[in-house]
Amino acid sequence: MKHDAKKHCITLLPGLVTALCAWAMMACSETDYMRFDTHFAGIYFPEDTVRYSFGVTPIETRSYTVRIPVCLVGKPAGEDRMINYAIVAEGTNATEGQQFVIGQPLIEGDSIRGYIPVTIQRDALEGNYIDGYKRYRLKLQLTAGGDLTPTMSADRQTCVLTFDNAVEQPNWFDYKGDKVWHRSELGEWHPLKFIKLVEFFHAFGQRQPETYAKMVATYGENLENVEYGDFYLFRTIMSKYIFAPMYDYFNDPAVQAEIRAQYPDFPFDFPNPMDKKVNI
């Protein structure tokens, strides 16, 4: 019996020594990792594509700044840190200084999130609703600089901003899956009508914020989720506070002259919501 115990003891000791060594190596490795992570500052794009369209923004809006997000891996700093980047020519068809201008890219102090601000110039965007709109691309790549180093996978080090001036018919579909635009309530489709529809909708939000919040939850902030293109859940409100002001707007002689100067073929057929509705 004593011989067996001794044998077992001799057999177990090498295993115990190996386990202790492995544990020590693991502990050292974890310590090194924590020390490395504390000093390392990596950056990456959380999204590989960012899209913007002036779309339904008021026609008076001539520029817009898109903030392309950049995330930090590591310890935040107490001061702002500059983000270094390069424009990738192969993936870019927009011209800096014409279609876009890049502002100061940075990660603010004590933050793990920063941004690269890109201001898009609406007047320099080509296309119209008749001939079609040109879609622009700006591809950015993060580069090392200061104490910030691009990290994560290669596809996290580049981001493409696409932008245009397109105002397209909203994705309202009927039960068959076909796009709809109810002429009985809106007249013939035209991009300016949709711009004004969203504009008057937002203006209503200043008047009745609680009801507006419910409508946004139902239809979307820019009326992108109108089921069947039908406002039946809030039809009375739409008629009184949105369609009626739109009717007055499109029938104002001064407004009509201004619209004709920009859109000679604009259909001034916006229905009077106070009249009896006719089915499509």
mmCIF file of C-alpha atoms in Angstrom:
data_model
loop_
_atom_site.group_PDB
_atom_site.id
_atom_site.type_symbol
_atom_site.label_atom_id
_atom_site.label_comp_id
_atom_site.label_asym_id
_atom_site.label_seq_id
_atom_site.Cartn_x
_atom_site.Cartn_y
_atom_site.Cartn_z
ATOM 1 C CA MET A 1 0.000 0.000 0.000
ATOM 2 C CA LYS A 2 2.848 2.369 0.864
ATOM 3 C CA HIS A 3 4.540 1.529 -2.415
ATOM 4 C CA ASP A 4 1.375 2.464 -4.327
ATOM 5 C CA ALA A 5 0.996 5.799 -2.543
ATOM 6 C CA LYS A 6 4.581 6.713 -3.274
ATOM 7 C CA LYS A 7 4.115 5.740 -6.881
ATOM 8 C CA HIS A 8 1.051 7.899 -7.201
ATOM 9 C CA CYS A 9 2.844 10.803 -5.579
ATOM 10 C CA ILE A 10 5.730 10.578 -8.000
ATOM 11 C CA THR A 11 3.301 10.372 -10.909
ATOM 12 C CA LEU A 12 1.264 13.413 -9.878
ATOM 13 C CA LEU A 13 4.084 15.808 -9.115
ATOM 14 C CA PRO A 14 5.139 16.481 -12.737
ATOM 15 C CA GLY A 15 1.508 17.171 -13.645
ATOM 16 C CA LEU A 16 1.156 19.555 -10.752
ATOM 17 C CA VAL A 17 4.309 21.401 -11.739
ATOM 18 C CA THR A 18 3.068 21.661 -15.341
ATOM 19 C CA ALA A 19 -0.298 23.037 -14.197
ATOM 20 C CA LEU A 20 1.363 25.606 -11.954
ATOM 21 C CA CYS A 21 3.612 26.746 -14.791
ATOM 22 C CA ALA A 22 0.667 27.034 -17.154
ATOM 23 C CA TRP A 23 -1.256 29.038 -14.565
ATOM 24 C CA ALA A 24 1.687 31.381 -14.112
ATOM 25 C CA MET A 25 2.040 31.868 -17.859
ATOM 26 C CA MET A 26 -1.668 32.618 -18.176
ATOM 27 C CA ALA A 27 -1.533 35.130 -15.353
ATOM 28 C CA CYS A 28 1.452 36.826 -16.957
ATOM 29 C CA SER A 29 -0.291 36.876 -20.310
ATOM 30 C CA GLU A 30 -3.404 38.470 -18.822
ATOM 31 C CA THR A 31 -1.283 41.077 -17.071
ATOM 32 C CA ASP A 32 0.517 41.902 -20.310
ATOM 33 C CA TYR A 33 -2.806 42.161 -22.161
ATOM 34 C CA MET A 34 -4.252 44.532 -19.589
ATOM 35 C CA ARG A 35 -1.109 46.652 -19.696
ATOM 36 C CA PHE A 36 -1.207 46.655 -23.523
ATOM 37 C CA ASP A 37 -4.897 47.540 -23.652
ATOM 38 C CA THR A 38 -4.399 50.417 -21.240
ATOM 39 C CA HIS A 39 -1.859 52.132 -23.447
ATOM 40 C CA PHE A 40 -3.132 51.143 -26.875
ATOM 41 C CA ALA A 41 -5.542 53.495 -28.675
ATOM 42 C CA GLY A 42 -7.128 52.005 -31.768
ATOM 43 C CA ILE A 43 -9.821 53.469 -34.024
ATOM 44 C CA TYR A 44 -12.275 51.924 -36.457
ATOM 45 C CA PHE A 45 -15.445 52.703 -38.394
ATOM 46 C CA PRO A 46 -18.530 51.072 -36.814
ATOM 47 C CA GLU A 47 -20.258 51.243 -40.211
ATOM 48 C CA ASP A 48 -18.816 50.507 -43.638
ATOM 49 C CA THR A 49 -21.393 52.685 -45.423
ATOM 50 C CA VAL A 50 -23.177 55.920 -44.526
ATOM 51 C CA ARG A 51 -25.894 57.302 -46.783
ATOM 52 C CA TYR A 52 -27.409 60.763 -47.025
ATOM 53 C CA SER A 53 -29.854 62.355 -49.426
ATOM 54 C CA PHE A 54 -31.216 65.868 -49.251
ATOM 55 C CA GLY A 55 -34.434 64.199 -50.291
ATOM 56 C CA VAL A 56 -37.259 65.735 -48.294
ATOM 57 C CA THR A 57 -35.207 68.469 -46.638
ATOM 58 C CA PRO A 58 -36.606 71.963 -47.344
ATOM 59 C CA ILE A 59 -35.415 73.432 -50.636
ATOM 60 C CA GLU A 60 -33.965 76.331 -48.655
ATOM 61 C CA THR A 61 -31.388 73.960 -47.134
ATOM 62 C CA ARG A 62 -28.313 74.299 -49.346
ATOM 63 C CA SER A 63 -25.778 72.296 -47.304
ATOM 64 C CA TYR A 64 -25.723 69.574 -44.694
ATOM 65 C CA THR A 65 -22.984 68.140 -42.469
ATOM 66 C CA VAL A 66 -22.841 64.357 -42.147
ATOM 67 C CA ARG A 67 -20.920 63.121 -39.106
ATOM 68 C CA ILE A 68 -19.260 59.820 -40.014
ATOM 69 C CA PRO A 69 -18.815 57.920 -36.720
ATOM 70 C CA VAL A 70 -15.436 56.598 -35.558
ATOM 71 C CA CYS A 71 -15.037 54.404 -32.471
ATOM 72 C CA LEU A 72 -12.118 54.129 -30.056
ATOM 73 C CA VAL A 73 -10.591 50.934 -28.666
ATOM 74 C CA GLY A 74 -8.579 51.632 -25.528
ATOM 75 C CA LYS A 75 -8.494 54.256 -22.842
ATOM 76 C CA PRO A 76 -10.103 57.662 -23.487
ATOM 77 C CA ALA A 77 -7.880 60.710 -23.165
ATOM 78 C CA GLY A 78 -8.567 63.868 -21.223
ATOM 79 C CA GLU A 79 -8.161 66.019 -24.317
ATOM 80 C CA ASP A 80 -9.403 65.995 -27.913
ATOM 81 C CA ARG A 81 -7.508 63.701 -30.277
ATOM 82 C CA MET A 82 -7.285 64.200 -34.010
ATOM 83 C CA ILE A 83 -8.384 61.422 -36.355
ATOM 84 C CA ASN A 84 -6.121 60.877 -39.336
ATOM 85 C CA TYR A 85 -7.600 59.700 -42.613
ATOM 86 C CA ALA A 86 -7.021 59.511 -46.352
ATOM 87 C CA ILE A 87 -9.420 59.821 -49.274
ATOM 88 C CA VAL A 88 -9.368 56.643 -51.371
ATOM 89 C CA ALA A 89 -9.437 57.808 -54.985
ATOM 90 C CA GLU A 90 -10.608 54.453 -56.364
ATOM 91 C CA GLY A 91 -13.849 54.570 -54.414
ATOM 92 C CA THR A 92 -14.541 58.306 -54.755
ATOM 93 C CA ASN A 93 -16.317 60.172 -57.555
ATOM 94 C CA ALA A 94 -16.997 63.422 -55.673
ATOM 95 C CA THR A 95 -14.615 66.389 -55.690
ATOM 96 C CA GLU A 96 -13.393 67.940 -52.463
ATOM 97 C CA GLY A 97 -14.103 71.642 -52.381
ATOM 98 C CA GLN A 98 -17.041 71.255 -54.757
ATOM 99 C CA GLN A 99 -19.487 68.562 -53.694
ATOM 100 C CA PHE A 100 -18.060 68.214 -50.183
ATOM 101 C CA VAL A 101 -15.753 69.770 -47.582
ATOM 102 C CA ILE A 102 -14.250 67.827 -44.685
ATOM 103 C CA GLY A 103 -14.065 69.572 -41.336
ATOM 104 C CA GLN A 104 -11.916 68.797 -38.288
ATOM 105 C CA PRO A 105 -12.122 65.067 -37.469
ATOM 106 C CA LEU A 106 -11.612 64.246 -33.811
ATOM 107 C CA ILE A 107 -12.453 62.181 -30.773
ATOM 108 C CA GLU A 108 -13.432 64.508 -27.974
ATOM 109 C CA GLY A 109 -11.788 64.256 -24.571
ATOM 110 C CA ASP A 110 -13.079 61.502 -22.248
ATOM 111 C CA SER A 111 -15.038 59.954 -25.115
ATOM 112 C CA ILE A 112 -14.744 56.643 -26.944
ATOM 113 C CA ARG A 113 -16.608 57.939 -29.980
ATOM 114 C CA GLY A 114 -15.600 60.536 -32.522
ATOM 115 C CA TYR A 115 -16.557 61.593 -36.015
ATOM 116 C CA ILE A 116 -15.342 62.902 -39.342
ATOM 117 C CA PRO A 117 -17.598 65.825 -40.389
ATOM 118 C CA VAL A 118 -18.343 66.013 -44.111
ATOM 119 C CA THR A 119 -20.347 69.022 -45.322
ATOM 120 C CA ILE A 120 -22.212 68.334 -48.557
ATOM 121 C CA GLN A 121 -22.934 71.232 -50.916
ATOM 122 C CA ARG A 122 -26.381 70.770 -52.426
ATOM 123 C CA ASP A 123 -25.945 73.247 -55.267
ATOM 124 C CA ALA A 124 -23.007 71.249 -56.645
ATOM 125 C CA LEU A 125 -24.942 67.978 -56.933
ATOM 126 C CA GLU A 126 -25.992 67.052 -60.449
ATOM 127 C CA GLY A 127 -29.306 65.645 -61.586
ATOM 128 C CA ASN A 128 -33.018 66.352 -61.430
ATOM 129 C CA TYR A 129 -36.234 64.425 -61.095
ATOM 130 C CA ILE A 130 -36.712 64.289 -64.878
ATOM 131 C CA ASP A 131 -33.257 63.135 -65.986
ATOM 132 C CA GLY A 132 -32.317 61.301 -62.805
ATOM 133 C CA TYR A 133 -29.915 62.069 -59.989
ATOM 134 C CA LYS A 134 -26.200 61.400 -59.800
ATOM 135 C CA ARG A 135 -25.146 59.437 -56.722
ATOM 136 C CA TYR A 136 -21.825 60.535 -55.275
ATOM 137 C CA ARG A 137 -19.331 58.461 -53.301
ATOM 138 C CA LEU A 138 -16.614 59.465 -50.872
ATOM 139 C CA LYS A 139 -14.423 56.648 -49.572
ATOM 140 C CA LEU A 140 -12.351 57.333 -46.469
ATOM 141 C CA GLN A 141 -9.596 55.220 -44.921
ATOM 142 C CA LEU A 142 -8.301 55.628 -41.382
ATOM 143 C CA THR A 143 -4.552 56.119 -41.049
ATOM 144 C CA ALA A 144 -2.156 56.120 -38.103
ATOM 145 C CA GLY A 145 -1.314 59.416 -36.467
ATOM 146 C CA GLY A 146 -0.611 60.738 -32.995
ATOM 147 C CA ASP A 147 -1.457 57.934 -30.581
ATOM 148 C CA LEU A 148 -4.333 56.563 -32.687
ATOM 149 C CA THR A 149 -3.875 53.469 -34.844
ATOM 150 C CA PRO A 150 -6.425 51.836 -37.166
ATOM 151 C CA THR A 151 -7.524 48.526 -35.708
ATOM 152 C CA MET A 152 -10.058 45.705 -36.128
ATOM 153 C CA SER A 153 -10.419 44.082 -39.565
ATOM 154 C CA ALA A 154 -9.490 45.755 -42.842
ATOM 155 C CA ASP A 155 -13.115 46.471 -43.715
ATOM 156 C CA ARG A 156 -13.450 48.412 -40.445
ATOM 157 C CA GLN A 157 -10.739 50.822 -41.558
ATOM 158 C CA THR A 158 -12.686 52.190 -44.534
ATOM 159 C CA CYS A 159 -16.099 53.790 -44.861
ATOM 160 C CA VAL A 160 -18.023 54.982 -47.915
ATOM 161 C CA LEU A 161 -20.321 57.990 -47.740
ATOM 162 C CA THR A 162 -22.892 58.031 -50.539
ATOM 163 C CA PHE A 163 -24.980 61.125 -51.119
ATOM 164 C CA ASP A 164 -27.275 62.746 -53.667
ATOM 165 C CA ASN A 165 -30.037 65.265 -54.111
ATOM 166 C CA ALA A 166 -32.674 62.725 -55.011
ATOM 167 C CA VAL A 167 -36.286 63.077 -53.963
ATOM 168 C CA GLU A 168 -37.882 59.760 -54.783
ATOM 169 C CA GLN A 169 -41.431 58.580 -54.394
ATOM 170 C CA PRO A 170 -41.798 57.121 -50.894
ATOM 171 C CA ASN A 171 -41.997 53.385 -50.444
ATOM 172 C CA TRP A 172 -45.736 53.198 -49.882
ATOM 173 C CA PHE A 173 -47.092 49.926 -51.256
ATOM 174 C CA ASP A 174 -50.583 48.608 -51.854
ATOM 175 C CA TYR A 175 -51.717 45.087 -50.991
ATOM 176 C CA LYS A 176 -50.223 43.818 -54.262
ATOM 177 C CA GLY A 177 -46.804 45.262 -53.486
ATOM 178 C CA ASP A 178 -47.034 48.101 -56.024
ATOM 179 C CA LYS A 179 -46.017 51.650 -55.111
ATOM 180 C CA VAL A 180 -48.931 53.979 -54.463
ATOM 181 C CA TRP A 181 -49.390 57.746 -54.382
ATOM 182 C CA HIS A 182 -53.008 58.675 -53.736
ATOM 183 C CA ARG A 183 -53.961 61.398 -56.183
ATOM 184 C CA SER A 184 -57.298 61.932 -54.480
ATOM 185 C CA GLU A 185 -55.431 63.384 -51.506
ATOM 186 C CA LEU A 186 -52.150 64.598 -53.014
ATOM 187 C CA GLY A 187 -52.677 65.139 -56.726
ATOM 188 C CA GLU A 188 -50.141 63.960 -59.292
ATOM 189 C CA TRP A 189 -46.758 62.870 -57.941
ATOM 190 C CA HIS A 190 -44.035 65.484 -57.856
ATOM 191 C CA PRO A 191 -40.935 65.604 -55.602
ATOM 192 C CA LEU A 192 -41.786 69.089 -54.327
ATOM 193 C CA LYS A 193 -45.152 67.853 -53.083
ATOM 194 C CA PHE A 194 -43.491 65.215 -50.963
ATOM 195 C CA ILE A 195 -40.951 67.736 -49.650
ATOM 196 C CA LYS A 196 -43.781 70.039 -48.598
ATOM 197 C CA LEU A 197 -45.828 67.175 -47.185
ATOM 198 C CA VAL A 198 -42.994 66.267 -44.822
ATOM 199 C CA GLU A 199 -42.315 69.931 -44.088
ATOM 200 C CA PHE A 200 -45.939 70.629 -43.052
ATOM 201 C CA PHE A 201 -45.939 67.372 -41.078
ATOM 202 C CA HIS A 202 -42.910 68.525 -39.080
ATOM 203 C CA ALA A 203 -44.521 71.943 -38.565
ATOM 204 C CA PHE A 204 -47.540 70.198 -37.044
ATOM 205 C CA GLY A 205 -45.151 68.686 -34.504
ATOM 206 C CA GLN A 206 -44.526 72.153 -33.101
ATOM 207 C CA ARG A 207 -48.242 72.639 -32.681
ATOM 208 C CA GLN A 208 -49.287 69.331 -31.134
ATOM 209 C CA PRO A 209 -46.128 67.481 -30.027
ATOM 210 C CA GLU A 210 -47.905 64.611 -28.259
ATOM 211 C CA THR A 211 -50.087 63.718 -31.231
ATOM 212 C CA TYR A 212 -47.140 64.254 -33.561
ATOM 213 C CA ALA A 213 -45.077 61.757 -31.542
ATOM 214 C CA LYS A 214 -47.806 59.153 -32.013
ATOM 215 C CA MET A 215 -47.921 59.852 -35.738
ATOM 216 C CA VAL A 216 -44.131 59.540 -36.016
ATOM 217 C CA ALA A 217 -44.339 56.179 -34.255
ATOM 218 C CA THR A 218 -46.927 55.096 -36.825
ATOM 219 C CA TYR A 219 -45.671 56.698 -40.046
ATOM 220 C CA GLY A 220 -41.987 57.418 -39.406
ATOM 221 C CA GLU A 221 -40.233 60.750 -38.950
ATOM 222 C CA ASN A 222 -40.373 61.537 -42.660
ATOM 223 C CA LEU A 223 -43.572 59.634 -43.484
ATOM 224 C CA GLU A 224 -41.593 56.698 -44.834
ATOM 225 C CA ASN A 225 -43.821 54.006 -43.302
ATOM 226 C CA VAL A 226 -47.339 54.920 -44.380
ATOM 227 C CA GLU A 227 -49.098 51.589 -44.783
ATOM 228 C CA TYR A 228 -50.796 51.414 -48.198
ATOM 229 C CA GLY A 229 -50.047 55.143 -48.481
ATOM 230 C CA ASP A 230 -53.220 55.679 -46.452
ATOM 231 C CA PHE A 231 -53.358 58.049 -43.469
ATOM 232 C CA TYR A 232 -56.625 56.546 -42.215
ATOM 233 C CA LEU A 233 -55.520 56.348 -38.551
ATOM 234 C CA PHE A 234 -55.016 60.136 -38.435
ATOM 235 C CA ARG A 235 -57.035 61.206 -41.473
ATOM 236 C CA THR A 236 -58.862 64.087 -39.748
ATOM 237 C CA ILE A 237 -55.625 65.554 -38.401
ATOM 238 C CA MET A 238 -53.881 65.152 -41.752
ATOM 239 C CA SER A 239 -56.744 66.877 -43.555
ATOM 240 C CA LYS A 240 -57.074 69.784 -41.133
ATOM 241 C CA TYR A 241 -53.484 70.524 -40.182
ATOM 242 C CA ILE A 242 -51.419 69.288 -43.125
ATOM 243 C CA PHE A 243 -53.455 68.883 -46.338
ATOM 244 C CA ALA A 244 -55.411 72.126 -45.841
ATOM 245 C CA PRO A 245 -52.282 74.293 -45.356
ATOM 246 C CA MET A 246 -50.692 72.559 -48.360
ATOM 247 C CA TYR A 247 -53.742 73.368 -50.476
ATOM 248 C CA ASP A 248 -53.500 77.033 -49.478
ATOM 249 C CA TYR A 249 -49.759 77.045 -50.133
ATOM 250 C CA PHE A 250 -49.981 75.614 -53.652
ATOM 251 C CA ASN A 251 -52.801 78.004 -54.525
ATOM 252 C CA ASP A 252 -50.965 81.134 -53.441
ATOM 253 C CA PRO A 253 -50.189 83.125 -56.658
ATOM 254 C CA ALA A 254 -46.808 84.262 -55.345
ATOM 255 C CA VAL A 255 -45.838 80.698 -54.489
ATOM 256 C CA GLN A 256 -47.049 79.437 -57.852
ATOM 257 C CA ALA A 257 -44.878 81.958 -59.680
ATOM 258 C CA GLU A 258 -41.852 80.928 -57.647
ATOM 259 C CA ILE A 259 -42.492 77.221 -58.257
ATOM 260 C CA ARG A 260 -43.030 77.683 -62.008
ATOM 261 C CA ALA A 261 -39.667 79.422 -62.251
ATOM 262 C CA GLN A 262 -37.988 76.290 -60.930
ATOM 263 C CA TYR A 263 -40.427 73.598 -62.121
ATOM 264 C CA PRO A 264 -42.238 74.781 -65.276
ATOM 265 C CA ASP A 265 -44.253 71.568 -65.486
ATOM 266 C CA PHE A 266 -45.327 71.449 -61.854
ATOM 267 C CA PRO A 267 -48.878 70.036 -61.500
ATOM 268 C CA PHE A 268 -50.926 72.505 -59.475
ATOM 269 C CA ASP A 269 -53.640 69.973 -58.779
ATOM 270 C CA PHE A 270 -53.411 69.564 -55.021
ATOM 271 C CA PRO A 271 -56.973 68.658 -53.936
ATOM 272 C CA ASN A 272 -58.967 70.678 -51.469
ATOM 273 C CA PRO A 273 -59.277 68.401 -48.405
ATOM 274 C CA MET A 274 -62.542 70.105 -47.489
ATOM 275 C CA ASP A 275 -64.140 68.755 -50.643
ATOM 276 C CA LYS A 276 -65.699 65.321 -50.661
ATOM 277 C CA LYS A 277 -63.050 62.650 -51.185
ATOM 278 C CA VAL A 278 -63.286 60.460 -54.246
ATOM 279 C CA ASN A 279 -61.922 56.960 -54.297
ATOM 280 C CA ILE A 280 -58.927 56.178 -56.438
#
